[in-house]
Coordinates of C-alpha atoms in Angstrom, one line a residue:
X1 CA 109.2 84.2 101.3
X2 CA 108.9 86.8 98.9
X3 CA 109.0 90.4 99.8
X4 CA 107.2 93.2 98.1
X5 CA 107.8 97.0 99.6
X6 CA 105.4 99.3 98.6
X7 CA 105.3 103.1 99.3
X8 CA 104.6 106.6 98.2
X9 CA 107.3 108.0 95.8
X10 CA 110.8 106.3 96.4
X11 CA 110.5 106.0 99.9
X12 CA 110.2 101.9 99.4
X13 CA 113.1 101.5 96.8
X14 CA 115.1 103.7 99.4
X15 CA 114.3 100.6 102.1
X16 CA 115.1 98.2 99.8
X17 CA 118.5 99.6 99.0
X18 CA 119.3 100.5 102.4
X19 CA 118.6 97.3 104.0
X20 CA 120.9 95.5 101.0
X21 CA 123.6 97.9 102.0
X22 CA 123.4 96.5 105.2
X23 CA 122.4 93.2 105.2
X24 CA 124.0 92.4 101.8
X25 CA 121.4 91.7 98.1
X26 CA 118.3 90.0 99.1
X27 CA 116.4 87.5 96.7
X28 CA 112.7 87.8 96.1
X29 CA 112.9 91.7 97.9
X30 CA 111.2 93.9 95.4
X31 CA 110.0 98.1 95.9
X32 CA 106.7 100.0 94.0
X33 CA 106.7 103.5 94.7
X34 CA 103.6 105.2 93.6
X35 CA 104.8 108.3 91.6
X36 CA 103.0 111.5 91.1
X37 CA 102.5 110.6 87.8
X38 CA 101.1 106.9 88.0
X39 CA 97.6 105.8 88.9
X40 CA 96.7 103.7 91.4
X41 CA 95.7 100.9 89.2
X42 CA 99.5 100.8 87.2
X43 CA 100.3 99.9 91.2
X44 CA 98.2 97.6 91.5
X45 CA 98.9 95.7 88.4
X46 CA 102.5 96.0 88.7
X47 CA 102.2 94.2 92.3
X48 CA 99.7 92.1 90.9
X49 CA 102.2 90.7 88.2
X50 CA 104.6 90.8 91.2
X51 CA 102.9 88.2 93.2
X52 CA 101.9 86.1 90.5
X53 CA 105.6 85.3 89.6
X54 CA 105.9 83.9 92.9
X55 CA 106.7 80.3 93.3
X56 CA 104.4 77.5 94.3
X57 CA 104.1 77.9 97.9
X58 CA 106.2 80.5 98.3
X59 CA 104.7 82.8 100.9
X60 CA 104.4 87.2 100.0
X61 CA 104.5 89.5 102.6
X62 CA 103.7 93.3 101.4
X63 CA 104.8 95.4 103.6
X64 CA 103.3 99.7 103.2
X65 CA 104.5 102.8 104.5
X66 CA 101.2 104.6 105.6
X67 CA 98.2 102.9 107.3
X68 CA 95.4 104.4 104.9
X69 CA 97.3 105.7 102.6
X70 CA 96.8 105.3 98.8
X71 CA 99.5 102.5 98.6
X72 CA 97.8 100.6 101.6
X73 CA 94.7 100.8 100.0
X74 CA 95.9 99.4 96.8
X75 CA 97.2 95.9 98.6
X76 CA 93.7 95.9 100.5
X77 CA 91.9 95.6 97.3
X78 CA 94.2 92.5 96.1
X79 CA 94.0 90.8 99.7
X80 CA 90.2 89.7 98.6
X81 CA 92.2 87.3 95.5
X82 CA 95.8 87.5 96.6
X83 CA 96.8 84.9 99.2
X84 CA 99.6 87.5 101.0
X85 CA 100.5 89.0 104.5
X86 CA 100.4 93.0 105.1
X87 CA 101.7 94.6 107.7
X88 CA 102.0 98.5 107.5
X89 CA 103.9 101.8 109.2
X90 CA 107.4 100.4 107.8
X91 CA 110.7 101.5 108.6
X92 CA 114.1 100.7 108.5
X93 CA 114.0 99.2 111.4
X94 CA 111.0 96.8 111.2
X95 CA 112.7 96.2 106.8
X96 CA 115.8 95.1 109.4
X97 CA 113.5 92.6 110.8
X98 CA 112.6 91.2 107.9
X99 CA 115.7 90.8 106.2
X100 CA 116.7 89.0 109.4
X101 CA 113.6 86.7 110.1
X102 CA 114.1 85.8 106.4
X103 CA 117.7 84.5 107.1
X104 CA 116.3 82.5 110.2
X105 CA 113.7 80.8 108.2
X106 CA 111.2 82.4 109.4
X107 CA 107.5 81.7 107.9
X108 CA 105.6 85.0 107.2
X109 CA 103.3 84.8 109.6
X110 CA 106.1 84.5 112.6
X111 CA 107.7 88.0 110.6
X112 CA 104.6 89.8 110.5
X113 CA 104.2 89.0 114.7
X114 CA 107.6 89.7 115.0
X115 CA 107.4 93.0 113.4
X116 CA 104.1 94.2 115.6
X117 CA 106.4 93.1 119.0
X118 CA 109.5 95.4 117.5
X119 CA 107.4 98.7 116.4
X120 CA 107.2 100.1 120.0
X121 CA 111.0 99.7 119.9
X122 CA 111.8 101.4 116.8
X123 CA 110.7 104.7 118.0
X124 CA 112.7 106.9 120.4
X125 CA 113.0 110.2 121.7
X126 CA 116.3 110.8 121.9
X127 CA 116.0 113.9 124.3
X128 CA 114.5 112.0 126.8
X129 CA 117.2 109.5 126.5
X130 CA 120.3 112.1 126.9
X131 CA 118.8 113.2 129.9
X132 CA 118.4 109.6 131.4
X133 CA 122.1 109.4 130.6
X134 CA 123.2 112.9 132.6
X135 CA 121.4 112.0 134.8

């Protein structure tokens, strides 16, 4: 399964290299950050060109930082000719996921459900937890 991270500014590439810190280099893991300077449809061309070097049958999961946001809305107007999974509102957390469902062998479709189960999780507020544990 290919993965493509995509993001305003570096925010993606950041992901990218923090989950390869981690988890070690990843194959077929690749960032677009939109930049002040780039349009939206340099973006979309450069994931366009992304997903099109994809092997036959390989499976692309995009994964964007901000539901609505101009990098979501650039993947939503390739999903009409792109055959791809989306799932937005990334994090280090969920990129975790990821990265690990792909060393499972996971299919795409069992990441993206897996991701929507671990979001809830990924979120804490740490206050409320110190308390629960002076209590």
């Amino acid at each position: 399964m290919k993965v493509i991270v995509v993001s305003h500014g570096s925010y993606a590439r950041g992901l990218v290299d923090t989950a390869q810190m981690i988890a070690g280099e990843q194959e077929d893991l690749e960032a677009f950050g939109l930049e002040p300077e780039e349009s939206v449809d340099t973006l979309r061309e450069k994931i366009r060109e992304s997903i099109e070097q994809t092997s036959e049958g390989e499976e692309v999961l995009i994964l964007t930082d901000l539901f609505y946001g101009s990098p979501f809305n650039t993947v939503i107007s390739l999903m009409s000719e792109c055959d791809l999974y989306h799932v937005t509102g990334i994090n280090l957390p969920l990129m975790m996921e990821v990265v690990m469902g792909r060393y499972a062998g996971k299919s795409a479709q069992e990441v993206c459900k897996d991701l929507l189960k671990a979001a809830p999780e990924t979120v804490k507020d740490v206050r409320e937890l110190y308390k629960e544990v002076e209590e």
